[in-house]
Tab-separated table of C-alpha atoms and ligand atoms in Angstrom:
chain	number	residue	atom	x	y	z
X	828	MET	CA	-36.855	10.123	-29.116
X	829	GLY	CA	-39.798	12.212	-28.039
X	830	GLN	CA	-39.157	11.675	-24.340
X	831	LYS	CA	-37.751	14.729	-22.607
X	832	ALA	CA	-34.298	14.166	-21.108
X	833	SER	CA	-33.952	14.731	-17.360
X	834	GLY	CA	-32.587	18.105	-16.277
X	835	TRP	CA	-29.382	18.350	-14.274
X	836	LYS	CA	-31.342	18.803	-11.059
X	837	GLU	CA	-33.153	15.489	-11.547
X	838	ILE	CA	-30.282	13.177	-12.374
X	839	PRO	CA	-28.401	11.555	-9.485
X	840	ILE	CA	-25.170	13.352	-8.565
X	841	ALA	CA	-23.180	10.125	-8.684
X	842	GLY	CA	-23.491	6.448	-8.026
X	843	VAL	CA	-23.605	5.617	-4.349
X	844	CYS	CA	-22.551	2.248	-2.974
X	845	TRP	CA	-24.655	1.644	0.095
X	846	ARG	CA	-24.347	-2.013	0.990
X	847	PRO	CA	-21.454	-3.134	3.184
X	848	SER	CA	-18.916	-5.311	1.379
X	849	THR	CA	-19.160	-7.728	4.303
X	850	GLU	CA	-22.434	-8.932	2.765
X	851	TYR	CA	-20.307	-10.331	-0.033
X	852	GLN	CA	-18.346	-13.323	1.166
X	853	THR	CA	-15.036	-13.893	-0.564
X	854	GLY	CA	-14.261	-17.094	1.350
X	855	ASP	CA	-15.509	-19.312	-1.468
X	856	TRP	CA	-12.554	-18.173	-3.637
X	857	ARG	CA	-10.302	-20.224	-1.384
X	858	THR	CA	-8.381	-23.345	-2.470
X	859	PHE	CA	-6.208	-23.721	0.633
X	860	ARG	CA	-7.470	-23.201	4.157
X	861	PRO	CA	-5.313	-21.839	7.006
X	862	ILE	CA	-5.427	-24.038	10.103
X	863	HIS	CA	-4.276	-22.323	13.274
X	864	ASP	CA	-2.605	-24.185	16.133
X	865	SER	CA	-3.351	-22.183	19.279
X	866	ASN	CA	-0.858	-24.248	21.295
X	867	LYS	CA	2.033	-23.188	19.093
X	868	CYS	CA	0.768	-19.605	18.720
X	869	THR	CA	2.636	-17.059	20.884
X	870	LYS	CA	-0.077	-14.368	20.350
X	871	CYS	CA	2.448	-12.047	18.736
X	872	LEU	CA	-0.408	-10.498	16.695
X	873	LEU	CA	1.550	-10.344	13.449
X	874	CYS	CA	-0.895	-12.337	11.306
X	875	PRO	CA	-3.910	-10.040	11.727
X	876	MET	CA	-1.737	-7.109	10.581
X	877	VAL	CA	-0.557	-8.725	7.344
X	878	CYS	CA	-3.894	-10.192	6.225
X	879	PRO	CA	-5.165	-8.361	3.111
X	880	ASP	CA	-8.742	-9.299	3.932
X	881	GLY	CA	-9.196	-8.555	7.616
X	882	ALA	CA	-9.988	-12.247	7.940
X	883	ILE	CA	-7.852	-12.840	11.033
X	884	LYS	CA	-9.345	-11.531	14.249
X	885	TRP	CA	-8.053	-11.253	17.759
X	886	ASN	CA	-10.705	-12.369	20.213
X	887	ALA	CA	-9.969	-10.317	23.337
X	888	GLU	CA	-12.251	-12.460	25.503
X	889	THR	CA	-10.808	-15.850	24.668
X	890	GLU	CA	-7.354	-14.301	24.021
X	891	ASN	CA	-7.035	-16.220	20.817
X	892	ILE	CA	-6.591	-15.748	17.082
X	893	GLU	CA	-9.688	-16.556	15.033
X	894	PHE	CA	-10.080	-16.936	11.289
X	895	ALA	CA	-13.092	-15.514	9.455
X	896	TYR	CA	-13.362	-18.245	6.834
X	897	ALA	CA	-16.262	-16.393	5.228
X	898	PHE	CA	-13.699	-13.872	3.921
X	899	CYS	CA	-10.302	-15.641	3.896
X	900	LYS	CA	-9.211	-16.083	0.254
X	901	GLY	CA	-6.492	-18.573	1.202
X	902	CYS	CA	-3.502	-16.490	0.042
X	903	GLY	CA	-1.240	-18.090	2.672
X	904	ILE	CA	0.575	-14.896	3.766
X	905	CYS	CA	-0.229	-15.662	7.424
X	906	ALA	CA	1.275	-19.161	7.191
X	907	ASN	CA	4.335	-17.806	5.375
X	908	GLU	CA	4.941	-15.061	7.957
X	909	CYS	CA	4.127	-16.815	11.247
X	910	PRO	CA	7.454	-16.902	13.125
X	911	VAL	CA	6.605	-20.154	14.937
X	912	ASP	CA	4.827	-22.030	12.123
X	913	ALA	CA	1.525	-22.101	13.964
X	914	ILE	CA	-0.480	-21.866	10.713
X	915	GLN	CA	-0.693	-24.652	8.127
X	916	MET	CA	-2.333	-24.367	4.707
X	917	VAL	CA	-4.519	-27.381	3.932
X	918	ARG	CA	-6.340	-27.992	0.632
X	919	GLU	CA	-10.104	-27.500	1.045
X	920	GLY	CA	-11.839	-30.824	1.480
X	921	GLU	CA	-8.717	-32.590	2.703
X	922	GLU	CA	-8.106	-33.604	6.296
X	923	VAL	CA	-5.527	-31.790	8.452
A	1382	MET	CA	3.432	20.003	18.528
A	1383	THR	CA	1.431	16.971	19.486
A	1384	ALA	CA	3.010	14.326	21.701
A	1385	PRO	CA	4.300	11.326	19.718
A	1386	TRP	CA	1.643	8.707	19.110
A	1387	LYS	CA	2.049	5.629	21.297
A	1388	PHE	CA	0.188	2.392	20.667
A	1389	THR	CA	0.336	-1.291	21.459
A	1390	ALA	CA	-0.079	-4.036	18.857
A	1391	ARG	CA	-3.178	-5.107	20.743
A	1392	GLU	CA	-4.834	-1.706	20.467
A	1393	ILE	CA	-4.178	-1.616	16.743
A	1394	VAL	CA	-5.415	-5.153	16.157
A	1395	GLU	CA	-8.548	-4.506	18.213
A	1396	LYS	CA	-9.355	-1.262	16.385
A	1397	PRO	CA	-12.135	-2.138	13.914
A	1398	ASP	CA	-11.161	-2.052	10.247
A	1399	LEU	CA	-12.213	1.043	8.314
A	1400	PHE	CA	-11.298	-0.755	5.084
A	1401	THR	CA	-13.262	-3.948	5.602
A	1402	SER	CA	-13.490	-7.584	4.534
A	1403	GLY	CA	-15.445	-8.519	1.441
A	1404	HIS	CA	-13.455	-6.325	-0.959
A	1405	ARG	CA	-12.582	-8.042	-4.238
A	1406	ALA	CA	-8.795	-7.632	-4.352
A	1407	CYS	CA	-6.916	-10.751	-5.498
A	1408	ALA	CA	-5.745	-13.192	-2.841
A	1409	GLY	CA	-2.467	-11.909	-1.381
A	1410	CYS	CA	-2.898	-8.335	-2.664
A	1411	GLY	CA	-0.219	-5.983	-1.257
A	1412	PRO	CA	-2.142	-2.724	-1.805
A	1413	ALA	CA	-5.107	-4.145	0.159
A	1414	ILE	CA	-2.735	-4.798	3.083
A	1415	ALA	CA	-1.463	-1.209	2.782
A	1416	LEU	CA	-4.977	0.235	2.957
A	1417	ARG	CA	-5.944	-1.911	5.944
A	1418	GLN	CA	-2.819	-0.914	7.850
A	1419	ILE	CA	-3.087	2.784	6.973
A	1420	MET	CA	-6.716	3.010	8.040
A	1421	LYS	CA	-5.638	1.639	11.448
A	1422	ALA	CA	-3.659	4.868	11.954
A	1423	THR	CA	-6.516	7.374	11.624
A	1424	ARG	CA	-7.029	9.700	14.587
A	1425	GLY	CA	-10.655	10.800	14.142
A	1426	PRO	CA	-13.133	11.772	11.426
A	1427	THR	CA	-11.505	11.090	8.071
A	1428	ILE	CA	-12.538	11.544	4.445
A	1429	VAL	CA	-10.916	9.335	1.823
A	1430	THR	CA	-10.699	10.017	-1.882
A	1431	ASN	CA	-9.422	7.420	-4.300
A	1432	ALA	CA	-8.062	7.689	-7.820
A	1433	THR	CA	-9.123	5.102	-10.360
A	1434	GLY	CA	-7.144	1.891	-10.032
A	1435	CYS	CA	-7.299	-1.514	-8.403
A	1436	MET	CA	-8.035	-0.259	-4.897
A	1437	GLU	CA	-10.909	1.916	-6.056
A	1438	VAL	CA	-12.396	-0.873	-8.162
A	1439	VAL	CA	-12.082	-3.709	-5.671
A	1440	SER	CA	-13.414	-1.695	-2.724
A	1441	THR	CA	-16.567	-0.323	-4.338
A	1442	ILE	CA	-18.114	-2.830	-6.679
A	1443	TYR	CA	-21.660	-1.535	-6.938
A	1444	PRO	CA	-23.699	-1.654	-4.717
A	1445	TYR	CA	-21.104	-2.768	-2.163
A	1446	THR	CA	-18.509	-0.660	-0.372
A	1447	ALA	CA	-15.632	-1.769	1.831
A	1448	TRP	CA	-15.259	1.722	3.358
A	1449	LYS	CA	-16.471	2.692	6.822
A	1450	VAL	CA	-15.614	6.357	6.218
A	1451	PRO	CA	-16.917	8.912	3.705
A	1452	TRP	CA	-15.227	7.974	0.458
A	1453	ILE	CA	-15.207	9.575	-2.981
A	1454	HIS	CA	-13.970	8.046	-6.183
A	1455	THR	CA	-12.368	10.471	-8.578
A	1456	ALA	CA	-10.908	10.225	-12.060
A	1457	PHE	CA	-7.547	8.611	-12.683
A	1458	GLU	CA	-5.646	11.880	-12.950
A	1459	ASN	CA	-7.009	14.193	-10.292
A	1460	VAL	CA	-7.164	12.665	-6.828
A	1461	ALA	CA	-4.903	15.406	-5.432
A	1462	ALA	CA	-7.168	18.084	-6.931
A	1463	ASN	CA	-10.129	16.330	-5.356
A	1464	ALA	CA	-8.411	16.208	-1.962
A	1465	SER	CA	-7.603	19.922	-2.332
A	1466	GLY	CA	-11.275	20.672	-2.890
A	1467	ILE	CA	-12.353	18.600	0.097
A	1468	GLU	CA	-9.846	20.343	2.326
A	1469	ALA	CA	-10.883	23.785	1.053
A	1470	ALA	CA	-14.557	22.965	1.642
A	1471	LEU	CA	-13.807	21.812	5.197
A	1472	LYS	CA	-11.999	25.100	5.848
A	1473	VAL	CA	-14.989	27.135	4.703
A	1474	LEU	CA	-17.411	25.035	6.767
A	1475	LYS	CA	-15.194	25.537	9.789
A	1476	ARG	CA	-15.000	29.299	9.247
A	1477	LYS	CA	-18.791	29.471	8.990
A	1478	GLY	CA	-19.192	27.429	12.161
A	1479	LYS	CA	-20.915	24.638	10.253
A	1480	LEU	CA	-18.434	21.878	11.050
A	1481	GLU	CA	-19.309	19.882	14.131
A	1482	HIS	CA	-15.857	18.278	14.335
A	1483	LYS	CA	-12.753	20.117	15.521
A	1484	ASN	CA	-10.729	18.416	12.832
A	1485	VAL	CA	-11.380	16.236	9.802
A	1486	ASP	CA	-8.453	14.491	8.104
A	1487	VAL	CA	-8.272	14.018	4.343
A	1488	ILE	CA	-6.458	11.076	2.736
A	1489	ALA	CA	-5.949	10.613	-1.004
A	1490	PHE	CA	-5.054	7.151	-2.296
A	1491	ALA	CA	-3.599	6.516	-5.735
A	1492	GLY	CA	-1.568	3.863	-7.482
A	1493	ASP	CA	1.729	4.353	-9.276
A	1494	GLY	CA	0.053	5.031	-12.623
A	1495	GLY	CA	-2.145	7.608	-10.915
A	1496	THR	CA	0.858	9.230	-9.238
A	1497	PHE	CA	4.122	8.925	-11.203
A	1498	ASP	CA	2.342	9.475	-14.512
A	1499	ILE	CA	-1.138	10.836	-15.041
A	1500	GLY	CA	-1.743	12.319	-11.563
A	1501	LEU	CA	1.584	14.111	-11.157
A	1502	GLN	CA	0.365	17.520	-12.285
A	1503	ALA	CA	-2.571	17.562	-9.855
A	1504	LEU	CA	-0.297	16.308	-7.076
A	1505	SER	CA	2.383	18.916	-7.742
A	1506	GLY	CA	-0.234	21.670	-7.772
A	1507	ALA	CA	-1.805	20.539	-4.514
A	1508	ALA	CA	1.633	20.380	-2.878
A	1509	GLU	CA	2.551	23.848	-4.111
A	1510	ARG	CA	-0.751	25.310	-2.896
A	1511	GLY	CA	-0.081	23.765	0.503
A	1512	HIS	CA	-3.338	21.916	1.125
A	1513	ASP	CA	-3.492	20.072	4.428
A	1514	PHE	CA	-3.901	16.428	3.431
A	1515	LEU	CA	-2.089	13.094	3.274
A	1516	TYR	CA	-1.384	11.655	-0.150
A	1517	VAL	CA	-0.738	7.908	-0.125
A	1518	LEU	CA	0.890	6.370	-3.167
A	1519	TYR	CA	0.417	2.608	-3.022
A	1520	ASP	CA	3.094	1.433	-5.412
A	1521	ASN	CA	2.571	-1.919	-7.132
A	1522	GLU	CA	4.875	-0.777	-9.927
A	1523	ALA	CA	2.531	-1.028	-12.926
A	1524	TYR	CA	-0.996	-0.302	-14.158
A	1525	MET	CA	-2.440	-3.453	-12.642
A	1526	ASN	CA	-6.141	-2.876	-12.938
A	1527	THR	CA	-5.956	-2.689	-16.736
A	1528	GLY	CA	-3.591	-5.636	-17.133
A	1529	ILE	CA	0.006	-4.902	-16.056
A	1530	GLN	CA	1.169	-2.021	-18.265
A	1531	ARG	CA	4.475	-0.329	-17.400
A	1532	SER	CA	4.404	3.012	-15.572
A	1533	GLY	CA	6.999	5.569	-14.453
A	1534	GLY	CA	7.114	3.526	-11.251
A	1535	THR	CA	7.956	0.213	-12.921
A	1536	PRO	CA	11.580	-0.717	-12.195
A	1537	HIS	CA	14.308	-1.371	-14.767
A	1538	GLY	CA	14.173	-4.880	-16.228
A	1539	ALA	CA	10.634	-5.722	-15.109
A	1540	SER	CA	8.502	-7.489	-17.684
A	1541	THR	CA	5.054	-5.977	-18.194
A	1542	THR	CA	2.595	-6.351	-21.060
A	1543	THR	CA	3.925	-3.106	-22.602
A	1544	SER	CA	7.581	-3.809	-21.755
A	1545	PRO	CA	7.757	-7.570	-22.350
A	1546	GLY	CA	11.059	-9.193	-21.509
A	1547	GLY	CA	11.996	-11.218	-24.575
A	1548	LYS	CA	14.501	-11.208	-27.401
A	1549	VAL	CA	14.344	-7.491	-28.133
A	1550	ILE	CA	14.196	-5.699	-24.777
A	1551	PRO	CA	15.152	-6.854	-21.265
A	1552	GLY	CA	11.832	-5.807	-19.749
A	1553	LYS	CA	11.400	-2.090	-19.056
A	1554	PRO	CA	14.435	-0.304	-20.527
A	1555	GLN	CA	14.117	2.807	-18.325
A	1556	PHE	CA	14.672	3.251	-14.602
A	1557	LYS	CA	12.115	3.944	-11.872
A	1558	LYS	CA	11.318	7.616	-11.408
A	1559	PRO	CA	12.483	8.834	-7.948
A	1560	ILE	CA	9.044	10.137	-7.086
A	1561	ALA	CA	9.515	10.629	-3.332
A	1562	ASN	CA	12.581	12.822	-3.970
A	1563	ILE	CA	10.521	14.843	-6.421
A	1564	MET	CA	8.001	15.394	-3.628
A	1565	VAL	CA	10.767	16.428	-1.197
A	1566	ALA	CA	11.825	19.004	-3.793
A	1567	HIS	CA	8.366	20.572	-3.376
A	1568	GLU	CA	9.560	21.577	0.130
A	1569	ILE	CA	6.439	20.150	1.780
A	1570	PRO	CA	6.440	19.381	5.526
A	1571	TYR	CA	6.485	15.588	5.340
A	1572	VAL	CA	7.586	12.924	2.865
A	1573	ALA	CA	8.241	9.296	3.784
A	1574	THR	CA	8.663	5.870	2.269
A	1575	ALA	CA	7.143	2.832	3.992
A	1576	SER	CA	6.609	-0.869	3.480
A	1577	ILE	CA	3.742	-3.193	4.382
A	1578	SER	CA	6.362	-5.595	5.771
A	1579	PHE	CA	7.034	-3.158	8.658
A	1580	TRP	CA	3.543	-2.218	9.739
A	1581	GLN	CA	4.497	-0.306	12.899
A	1582	ASP	CA	6.759	1.998	10.895
A	1583	LEU	CA	4.050	2.384	8.262
A	1584	ILE	CA	1.318	3.390	10.689
A	1585	ILE	CA	3.589	5.766	12.641
A	1586	LYS	CA	4.415	7.522	9.359
A	1587	THR	CA	0.743	7.620	8.395
A	1588	ARG	CA	-0.077	9.305	11.685
A	1589	ARG	CA	2.763	11.815	11.247
A	1590	GLY	CA	1.475	12.602	7.790
A	1591	LEU	CA	-1.983	13.272	9.212
A	1592	GLU	CA	-0.713	15.351	12.137
A	1593	VAL	CA	1.548	17.647	10.184
A	1594	LYS	CA	-0.010	20.904	8.924
A	1595	GLY	CA	0.142	21.039	5.147
A	1596	PRO	CA	0.727	18.405	2.486
A	1597	ALA	CA	2.239	15.041	3.386
A	1598	PHE	CA	3.301	12.351	0.926
A	1599	LEU	CA	3.654	8.672	1.807
A	1600	HIS	CA	5.174	6.278	-0.714
A	1601	VAL	CA	4.121	2.736	0.246
A	1602	PHE	CA	5.719	-0.316	-1.338
A	1603	ALA	CA	2.932	-2.814	-2.081
A	1604	PRO	CA	3.692	-5.922	-4.186
A	1605	CYS	CA	1.066	-7.384	-6.520
A	1606	PRO	CA	1.198	-11.189	-6.867
A	1607	ARG	CA	-0.775	-11.029	-10.110
A	1608	GLY	CA	1.444	-8.527	-11.892
A	1609	TRP	CA	4.807	-9.499	-10.383
A	1610	ARG	CA	4.115	-13.180	-10.860
A	1611	TYR	CA	4.937	-14.785	-7.559
A	1612	HIS	CA	2.950	-17.009	-5.178
A	1613	THR	CA	0.253	-15.168	-3.217
A	1614	SER	CA	1.864	-16.074	0.117
A	1615	LYS	CA	5.082	-14.127	-0.640
A	1616	THR	CA	3.766	-10.544	-0.599
A	1617	ILE	CA	5.227	-9.579	2.774
A	1618	GLU	CA	8.427	-11.569	2.236
A	1619	ILE	CA	9.112	-9.735	-1.032
A	1620	SER	CA	8.370	-6.345	0.559
A	1621	ARG	CA	10.899	-7.145	3.261
A	1622	LEU	CA	13.504	-8.213	0.697
A	1623	ALA	CA	13.061	-4.887	-1.111
A	1624	VAL	CA	14.093	-3.105	2.096
A	1625	GLU	CA	16.920	-5.516	2.940
A	1626	THR	CA	18.437	-5.199	-0.554
A	1627	CYS	CA	18.007	-1.372	-0.490
A	1628	VAL	CA	15.867	-1.586	-3.622
A	1629	PHE	CA	13.264	0.256	-1.539
A	1630	PRO	CA	14.949	1.896	1.488
A	1631	LEU	CA	12.835	3.368	4.274
A	1632	TRP	CA	13.325	7.027	5.157
A	1633	GLU	CA	11.493	10.222	5.954
A	1634	ALA	CA	12.103	13.853	5.160
A	1635	LYS	CA	10.678	16.449	7.541
A	1636	TYR	CA	10.801	19.879	5.898
A	1637	GLY	CA	13.483	18.536	3.569
A	1638	GLU	CA	15.664	17.021	6.346
A	1639	TYR	CA	16.251	13.386	5.412
A	1640	SER	CA	16.640	10.617	8.007
A	1641	LEU	CA	16.797	6.837	7.647
A	1642	SER	CA	14.121	4.741	9.324
A	1643	PRO	CA	15.223	1.951	11.691
A	1644	GLN	CA	14.938	-0.940	9.195
A	1645	SER	CA	17.230	0.793	6.702
A	1646	LYS	CA	19.471	2.282	9.363
A	1647	VAL	CA	20.569	-1.196	10.450
A	1648	VAL	CA	21.721	-1.818	6.884
A	1649	ALA	CA	23.555	1.521	6.795
A	1650	LEU	CA	25.366	0.828	10.044
A	1651	LYS	CA	26.133	-2.829	9.222
A	1652	PRO	CA	26.727	-2.867	5.443
A	1653	GLU	CA	27.393	-6.630	5.540
A	1654	ARG	CA	23.650	-6.995	6.116
A	1655	LYS	CA	22.851	-5.455	2.722
A	1656	LYS	CA	21.593	-8.327	0.581
A	1657	PRO	CA	22.359	-8.533	-3.157
A	1658	VAL	CA	19.450	-7.474	-5.406
A	1659	LYS	CA	19.566	-10.917	-7.025
A	1660	GLU	CA	17.834	-12.333	-3.931
A	1661	TYR	CA	14.968	-9.918	-4.487
A	1662	LEU	CA	14.756	-10.418	-8.258
A	1663	GLU	CA	14.915	-14.202	-8.396
A	1664	VAL	CA	11.693	-14.725	-6.433
A	1665	GLN	CA	9.576	-12.820	-8.983
A	1666	ARG	CA	8.771	-14.079	-12.448
A	1667	ARG	CA	8.519	-10.523	-13.832
A	1668	PHE	CA	12.332	-10.652	-13.621
A	1669	GLY	CA	12.603	-14.313	-14.656
A	1670	HIS	CA	14.019	-13.552	-18.136
A	1671	LEU	CA	17.029	-11.807	-16.531
A	1672	PHE	CA	18.271	-15.155	-15.263
A	1673	LYS	CA	18.470	-16.656	-18.741
A	1674	PRO	CA	21.587	-16.150	-20.884
A	1675	GLY	CA	21.477	-12.846	-22.745
A	1676	PHE	CA	20.193	-10.377	-20.180
A	1677	ARG	CA	22.391	-11.181	-17.174
A	1678	ASN	CA	24.110	-7.792	-17.434
A	1679	VAL	CA	20.752	-6.221	-16.546
A	1680	ILE	CA	21.019	-7.706	-13.053
A	1681	ASP	CA	24.326	-5.806	-12.678
A	1682	GLU	CA	22.656	-2.646	-13.955
A	1683	ILE	CA	19.928	-3.044	-11.338
A	1684	GLN	CA	22.554	-3.617	-8.634
A	1685	ASN	CA	24.424	-0.503	-9.793
A	1686	ILE	CA	21.428	1.816	-9.826
A	1687	THR	CA	20.353	0.437	-6.425
A	1688	ASP	CA	23.816	1.112	-4.949
A	1689	LYS	CA	24.031	4.546	-6.542
A	1690	ARG	CA	20.656	5.624	-5.174
A	1691	TRP	CA	21.384	4.097	-1.757
A	1692	ASN	CA	24.674	6.012	-1.507
A	1693	GLN	CA	22.949	9.236	-2.519
A	1694	LEU	CA	20.360	8.619	0.200
A	1695	LEU	CA	23.056	7.965	2.822
A	1696	LYS	CA	24.629	11.322	1.921
A	1697	LYS	CA	21.308	13.085	2.303
A	1698	CYS	CA	20.937	11.452	5.713
A	1699	ASN	CA	24.466	12.558	6.659
A	1700	ILE	CA	25.698	8.991	6.930
A	1701	THR	CA	29.073	8.441	5.255
P	1487	TPP	C1	-7.946	8.995	-18.026
P	1487	TPP	C2	-7.995	7.522	-17.884
P	1487	TPP	N1	-7.181	6.760	-18.639
P	1487	TPP	C3	-7.189	5.420	-18.506
P	1487	TPP	C4	-8.037	4.818	-17.621
P	1487	TPP	C5	-8.061	3.303	-17.509
P	1487	TPP	N2	-7.484	2.839	-16.258
P	1487	TPP	C6	-8.247	2.484	-15.198
P	1487	TPP	S1	-7.367	1.896	-13.901
P	1487	TPP	C7	-5.925	2.068	-14.767
P	1487	TPP	C8	-4.618	1.625	-14.176
P	1487	TPP	C9	-4.318	2.170	-12.825
P	1487	TPP	O1	-2.970	1.948	-12.517
P	1487	TPP	P1	-2.376	2.387	-11.112
P	1487	TPP	O2	-2.636	3.820	-10.868
P	1487	TPP	O3	-0.962	1.955	-11.043
P	1487	TPP	O4	-3.264	1.573	-10.069
P	1487	TPP	P2	-3.378	-0.028	-9.919
P	1487	TPP	O5	-4.501	-0.484	-10.788
P	1487	TPP	O6	-2.069	-0.622	-10.314
P	1487	TPP	O7	-3.691	-0.248	-8.487
P	1487	TPP	C10	-6.156	2.589	-16.048
P	1487	TPP	C11	-5.126	2.820	-17.079
P	1487	TPP	C12	-8.884	5.631	-16.846
P	1487	TPP	N3	-9.723	5.119	-15.932
P	1487	TPP	N4	-8.843	6.984	-16.997
P	1488	SF4	S1	-4.098	-7.032	-9.611
P	1488	SF4	FE1	-2.583	-6.757	-7.975
P	1488	SF4	S2	-3.033	-4.764	-7.034
P	1488	SF4	FE2	-4.824	-5.377	-8.257
P	1488	SF4	S3	-6.201	-6.396	-6.764
P	1488	SF4	FE3	-4.930	-7.995	-7.747
P	1488	SF4	S4	-3.140	-8.256	-6.402
P	1488	SF4	FE4	-4.152	-6.311	-5.842
P	1489	MG	MG1	-0.206	0.283	-10.043
């Protein structure tokens, strides 16, 4: 003991998270990797809306779907939902 | 009245996420999809407050945050009280001319444990006092963050760690609490149910909940692959089945006036499209024990309660 405890004006009000979660890359959780076939893709824009991780982007310049593999956890929802089967799940390290 | 919100899929997809990548939700997490979709429907400055639960934990693991808006964690039981305080503070700032924005929206997120059970009192009070905010219940039907305990939102027959399906009980013995009807009974301006499998409907309802003056309540169906025990790729498929079987019908109630949403209306108008609940149950291992000899009657009980509640809903929507 001995040391005087901080008064209520000195202690922080609450913990504050200040670093963006995008600095933390969840892509290395992945076992299966989504592979997108842009020839089959009809650009219906369903897959970016059902991704839990915001890991599927629409590139307005190239007019194409792009995967952010740094964040994709490999759940496979996109492949399951794609109406034209333009997404295949492939085990990491294996060839397409 | 504001003109109805019109949007294209492209605009929504191009709108930057306010609930961003790098959060630590499990692969295939339904609630994470719900939050992403809902945050696509904001209309301007927005403050979010989050009850304790998976979505709070996974989005703000110190020192990281997945939120691009001001966000406040609150205790498990009082997110609606917190939202009330935020809204009251905004009102005072506005009155004193200290608010630079014309409008700031307030959204409260909570899970089923935080809503059906421990947060109900704070929610009921906030609704009765008429605070202007949107309460979003993301319903994964159990206390997931602490390891799959049953809640008032867990459905009949589901196996959880505190209602284990085995020799003694067939999973949870009780039925799911009709929470959205309880909120309609508060006579608040807007109550709706929504599903992550129909994202357009979900974001339209989110926007309506934000636009309406006074409390709005949105009950979002959000499967959890971890707790429901199905493959991570099936989250949207299972959400859709819940609507198609009428286990989780989609509707809204504006000032107590019920109406069916399009995806459930098709089932009402063409009853042959209504799928048996078995198709919904058999794809989830939390119901796996019901398919073994012994508990098969529970599947009939689930079908019966589903039909009973569906017929009650049709009556409320004036569909006979
Ligand atoms: C008063 C209190 N009791 C218990 C807990 C422990 N706890 C933390 S999260 C949680 C479960 C939350 O369940 P739910 O609201 O359904 O959200 P989910 O985790 O399923 O998303 C519990 C019991 C707590 N934080 N506070
Ligand atoms: S336990 Fe369920 S709700 Fe929680 S992060 Fe995992 S998938 Fe999402
Ligand atoms: Mg829950």
